[in-house]
Tab-separated table of N, CA and C in Angstrom:
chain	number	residue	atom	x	y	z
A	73	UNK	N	94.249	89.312	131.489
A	73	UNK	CA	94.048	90.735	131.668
A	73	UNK	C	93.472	91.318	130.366
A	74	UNK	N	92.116	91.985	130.291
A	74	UNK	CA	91.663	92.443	129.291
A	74	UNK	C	92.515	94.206	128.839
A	75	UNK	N	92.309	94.160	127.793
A	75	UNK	CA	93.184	95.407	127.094
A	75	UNK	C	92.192	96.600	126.223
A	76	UNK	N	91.402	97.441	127.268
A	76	UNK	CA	90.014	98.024	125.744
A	76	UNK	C	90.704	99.230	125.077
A	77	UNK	N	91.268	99.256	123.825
A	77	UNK	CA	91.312	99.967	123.024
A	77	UNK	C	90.614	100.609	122.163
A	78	UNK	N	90.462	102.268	121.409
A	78	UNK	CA	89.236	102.823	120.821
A	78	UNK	C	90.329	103.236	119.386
A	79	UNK	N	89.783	103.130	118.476
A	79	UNK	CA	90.553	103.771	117.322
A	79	UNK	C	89.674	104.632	116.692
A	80	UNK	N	89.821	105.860	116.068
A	80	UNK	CA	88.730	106.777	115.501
A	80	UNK	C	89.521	106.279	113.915
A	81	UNK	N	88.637	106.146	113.317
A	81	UNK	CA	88.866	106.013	111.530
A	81	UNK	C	88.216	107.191	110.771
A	82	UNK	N	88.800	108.320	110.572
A	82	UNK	CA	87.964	109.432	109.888
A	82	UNK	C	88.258	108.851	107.686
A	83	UNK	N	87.166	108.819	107.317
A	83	UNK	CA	87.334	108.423	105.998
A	83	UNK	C	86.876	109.853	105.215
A	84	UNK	N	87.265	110.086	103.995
A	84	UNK	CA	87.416	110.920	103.039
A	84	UNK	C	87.510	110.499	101.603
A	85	UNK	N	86.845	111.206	100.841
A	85	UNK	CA	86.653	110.802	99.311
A	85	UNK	C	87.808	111.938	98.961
A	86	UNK	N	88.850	111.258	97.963
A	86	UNK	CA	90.224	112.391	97.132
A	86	UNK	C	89.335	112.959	95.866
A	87	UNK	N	90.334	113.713	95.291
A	87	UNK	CA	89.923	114.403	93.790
A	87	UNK	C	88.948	112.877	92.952
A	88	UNK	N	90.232	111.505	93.117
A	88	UNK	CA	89.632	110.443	91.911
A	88	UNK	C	88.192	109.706	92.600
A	89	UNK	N	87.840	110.166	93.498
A	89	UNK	CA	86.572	109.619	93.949
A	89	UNK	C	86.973	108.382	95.094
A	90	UNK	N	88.137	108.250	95.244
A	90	UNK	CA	88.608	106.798	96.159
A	90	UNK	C	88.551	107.613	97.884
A	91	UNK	N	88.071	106.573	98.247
A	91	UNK	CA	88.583	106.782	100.154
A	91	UNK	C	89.829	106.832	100.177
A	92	UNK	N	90.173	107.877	101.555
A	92	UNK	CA	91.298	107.565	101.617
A	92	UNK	C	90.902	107.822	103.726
A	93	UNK	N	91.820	106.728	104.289
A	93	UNK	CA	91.639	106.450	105.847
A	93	UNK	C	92.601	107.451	106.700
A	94	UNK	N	92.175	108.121	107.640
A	94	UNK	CA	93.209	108.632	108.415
A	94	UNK	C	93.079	108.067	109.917
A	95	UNK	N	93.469	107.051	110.583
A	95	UNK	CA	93.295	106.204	111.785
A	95	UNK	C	94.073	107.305	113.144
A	96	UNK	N	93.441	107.358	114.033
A	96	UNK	CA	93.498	108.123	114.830
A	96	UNK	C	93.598	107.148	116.431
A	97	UNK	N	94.462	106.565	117.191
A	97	UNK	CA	94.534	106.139	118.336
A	97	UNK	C	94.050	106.630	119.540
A	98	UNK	N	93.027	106.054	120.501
A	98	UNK	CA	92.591	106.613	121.963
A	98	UNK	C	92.023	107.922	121.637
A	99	UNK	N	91.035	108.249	121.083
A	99	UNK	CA	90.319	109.262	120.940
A	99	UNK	C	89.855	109.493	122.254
A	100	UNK	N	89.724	110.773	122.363
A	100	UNK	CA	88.627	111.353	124.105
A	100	UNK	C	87.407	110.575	124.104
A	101	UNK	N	87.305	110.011	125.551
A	101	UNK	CA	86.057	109.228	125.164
A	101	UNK	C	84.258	110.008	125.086
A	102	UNK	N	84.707	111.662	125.637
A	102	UNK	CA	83.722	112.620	125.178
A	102	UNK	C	83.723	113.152	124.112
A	103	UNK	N	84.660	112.603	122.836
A	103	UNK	CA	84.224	113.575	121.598
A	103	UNK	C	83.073	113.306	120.641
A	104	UNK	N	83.140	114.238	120.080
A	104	UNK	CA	80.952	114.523	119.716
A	104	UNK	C	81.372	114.352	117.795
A	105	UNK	N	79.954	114.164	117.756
A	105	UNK	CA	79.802	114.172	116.133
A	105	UNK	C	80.574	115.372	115.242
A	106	UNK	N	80.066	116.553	116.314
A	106	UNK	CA	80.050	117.734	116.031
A	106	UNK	C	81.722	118.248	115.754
A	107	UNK	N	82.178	117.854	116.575
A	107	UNK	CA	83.646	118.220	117.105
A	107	UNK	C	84.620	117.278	115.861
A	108	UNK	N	83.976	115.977	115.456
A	108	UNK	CA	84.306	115.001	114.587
A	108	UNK	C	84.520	115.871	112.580
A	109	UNK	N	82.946	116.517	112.636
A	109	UNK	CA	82.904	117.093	111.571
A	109	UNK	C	83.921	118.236	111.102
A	110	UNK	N	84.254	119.134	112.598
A	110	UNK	CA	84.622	120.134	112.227
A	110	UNK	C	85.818	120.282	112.298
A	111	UNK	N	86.630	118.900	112.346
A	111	UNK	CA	88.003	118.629	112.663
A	111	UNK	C	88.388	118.013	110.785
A	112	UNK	N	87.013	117.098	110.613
A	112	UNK	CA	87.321	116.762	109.011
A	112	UNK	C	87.026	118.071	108.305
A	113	UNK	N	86.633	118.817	108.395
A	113	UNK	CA	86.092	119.833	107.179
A	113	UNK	C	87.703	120.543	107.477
A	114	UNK	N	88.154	121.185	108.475
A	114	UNK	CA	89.796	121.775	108.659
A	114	UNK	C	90.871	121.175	107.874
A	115	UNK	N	90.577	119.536	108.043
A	115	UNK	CA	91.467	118.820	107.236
A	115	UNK	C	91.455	119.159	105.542
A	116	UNK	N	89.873	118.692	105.656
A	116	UNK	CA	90.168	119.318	104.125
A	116	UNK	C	90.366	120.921	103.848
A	117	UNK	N	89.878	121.597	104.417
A	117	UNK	CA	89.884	123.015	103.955
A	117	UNK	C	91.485	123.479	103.841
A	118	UNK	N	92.438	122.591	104.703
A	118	UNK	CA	93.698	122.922	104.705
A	118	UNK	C	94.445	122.675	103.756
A	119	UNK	N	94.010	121.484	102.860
A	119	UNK	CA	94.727	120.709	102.132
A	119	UNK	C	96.222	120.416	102.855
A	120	UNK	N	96.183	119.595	103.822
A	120	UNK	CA	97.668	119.210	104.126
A	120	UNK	C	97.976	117.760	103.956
A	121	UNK	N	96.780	117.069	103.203
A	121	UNK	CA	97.045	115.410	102.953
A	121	UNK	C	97.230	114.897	101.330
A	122	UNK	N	98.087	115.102	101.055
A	122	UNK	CA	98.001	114.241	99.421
A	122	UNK	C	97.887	113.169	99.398
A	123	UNK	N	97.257	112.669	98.313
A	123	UNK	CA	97.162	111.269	98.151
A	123	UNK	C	97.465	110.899	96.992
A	124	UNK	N	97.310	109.757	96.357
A	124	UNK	CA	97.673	109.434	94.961
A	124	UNK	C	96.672	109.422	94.169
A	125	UNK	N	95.166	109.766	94.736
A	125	UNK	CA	94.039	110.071	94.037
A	125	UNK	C	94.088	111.926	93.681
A	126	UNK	N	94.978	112.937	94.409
A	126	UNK	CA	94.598	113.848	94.737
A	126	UNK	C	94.164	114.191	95.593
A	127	UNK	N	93.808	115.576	95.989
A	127	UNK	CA	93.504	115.860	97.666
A	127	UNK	C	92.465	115.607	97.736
A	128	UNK	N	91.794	115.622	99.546
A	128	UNK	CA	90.925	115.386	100.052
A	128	UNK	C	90.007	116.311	99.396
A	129	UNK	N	88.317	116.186	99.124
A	129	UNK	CA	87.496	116.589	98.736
A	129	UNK	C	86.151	117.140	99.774
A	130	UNK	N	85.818	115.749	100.160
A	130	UNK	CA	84.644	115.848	100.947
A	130	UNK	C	84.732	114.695	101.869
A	131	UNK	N	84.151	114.802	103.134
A	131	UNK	CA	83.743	113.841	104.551
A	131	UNK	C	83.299	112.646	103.576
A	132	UNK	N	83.432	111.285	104.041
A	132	UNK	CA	82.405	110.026	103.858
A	132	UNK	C	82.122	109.337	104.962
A	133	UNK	N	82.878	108.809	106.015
A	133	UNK	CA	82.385	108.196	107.265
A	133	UNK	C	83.370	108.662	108.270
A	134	UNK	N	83.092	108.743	109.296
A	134	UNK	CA	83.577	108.888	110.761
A	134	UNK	C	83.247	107.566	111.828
A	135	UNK	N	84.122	106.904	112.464
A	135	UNK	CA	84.075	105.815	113.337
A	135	UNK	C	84.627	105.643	114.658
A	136	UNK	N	84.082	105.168	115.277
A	136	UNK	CA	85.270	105.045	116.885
A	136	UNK	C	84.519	103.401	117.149
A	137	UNK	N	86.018	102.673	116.856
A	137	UNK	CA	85.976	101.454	116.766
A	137	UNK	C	86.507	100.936	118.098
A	138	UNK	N	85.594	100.475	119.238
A	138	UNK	CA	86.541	99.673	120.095
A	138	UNK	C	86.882	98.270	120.700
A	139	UNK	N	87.905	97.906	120.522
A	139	UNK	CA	88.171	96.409	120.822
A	139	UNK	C	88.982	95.676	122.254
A	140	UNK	N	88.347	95.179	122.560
A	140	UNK	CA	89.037	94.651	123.851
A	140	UNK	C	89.756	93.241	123.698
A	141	UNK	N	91.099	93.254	123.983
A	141	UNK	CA	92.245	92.084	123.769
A	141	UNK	C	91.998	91.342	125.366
A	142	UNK	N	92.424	89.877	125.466
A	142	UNK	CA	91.955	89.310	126.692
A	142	UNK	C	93.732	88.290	126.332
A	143	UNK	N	94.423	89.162	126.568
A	143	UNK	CA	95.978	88.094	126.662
A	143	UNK	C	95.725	86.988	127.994
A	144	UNK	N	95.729	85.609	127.520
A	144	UNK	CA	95.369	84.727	127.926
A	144	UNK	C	97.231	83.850	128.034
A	145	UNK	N	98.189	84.405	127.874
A	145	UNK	CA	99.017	83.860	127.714
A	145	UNK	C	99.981	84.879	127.900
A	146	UNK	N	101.587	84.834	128.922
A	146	UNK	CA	102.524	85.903	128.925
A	146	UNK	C	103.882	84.781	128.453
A	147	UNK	N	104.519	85.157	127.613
A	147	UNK	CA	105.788	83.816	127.493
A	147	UNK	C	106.439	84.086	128.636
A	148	UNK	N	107.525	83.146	129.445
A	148	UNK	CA	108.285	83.850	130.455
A	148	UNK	C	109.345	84.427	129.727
A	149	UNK	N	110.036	84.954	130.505
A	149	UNK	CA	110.700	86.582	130.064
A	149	UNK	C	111.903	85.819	130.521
């Protein structure tokens, strides 16, 4: 039985210049670039994420990663 999972990875540069990842599970499978941007710019404009670099600064990548699992094996129960 195949399993397709989507993960959104929104990435962000802190105060020290480092990425920092915020992984996001089953994103809508209609959400837009647009809708992507203006959800990271809130994040930062809010400052509600510390990090150990300092807060979020500016956007660096946005992703929707999806992978499909094919469990080929169930142990019996």
């Amino acid at each position: 039985m195949a399993d397709n999972t989507k993960t959104m990875r929104l990435i962000f540069k802190n105060q020290a210049g480092a990425n920092f990842t915020l992984t996001l599970d089953n994103p809508r499978d209609d959400v837009t670039g647009a809708e992507i941007e203006a959800v990271m710019d809130r994040i930062i404009a809010a400052n509600v994420i510390a990090t150990s670099g300092g807060a979020l600064v500016s956007k660096y990548d946005a992703k929707i990663i999806g992978q499909t699992v094919n469990d080929l094996y169930d142990p019996a129960q």
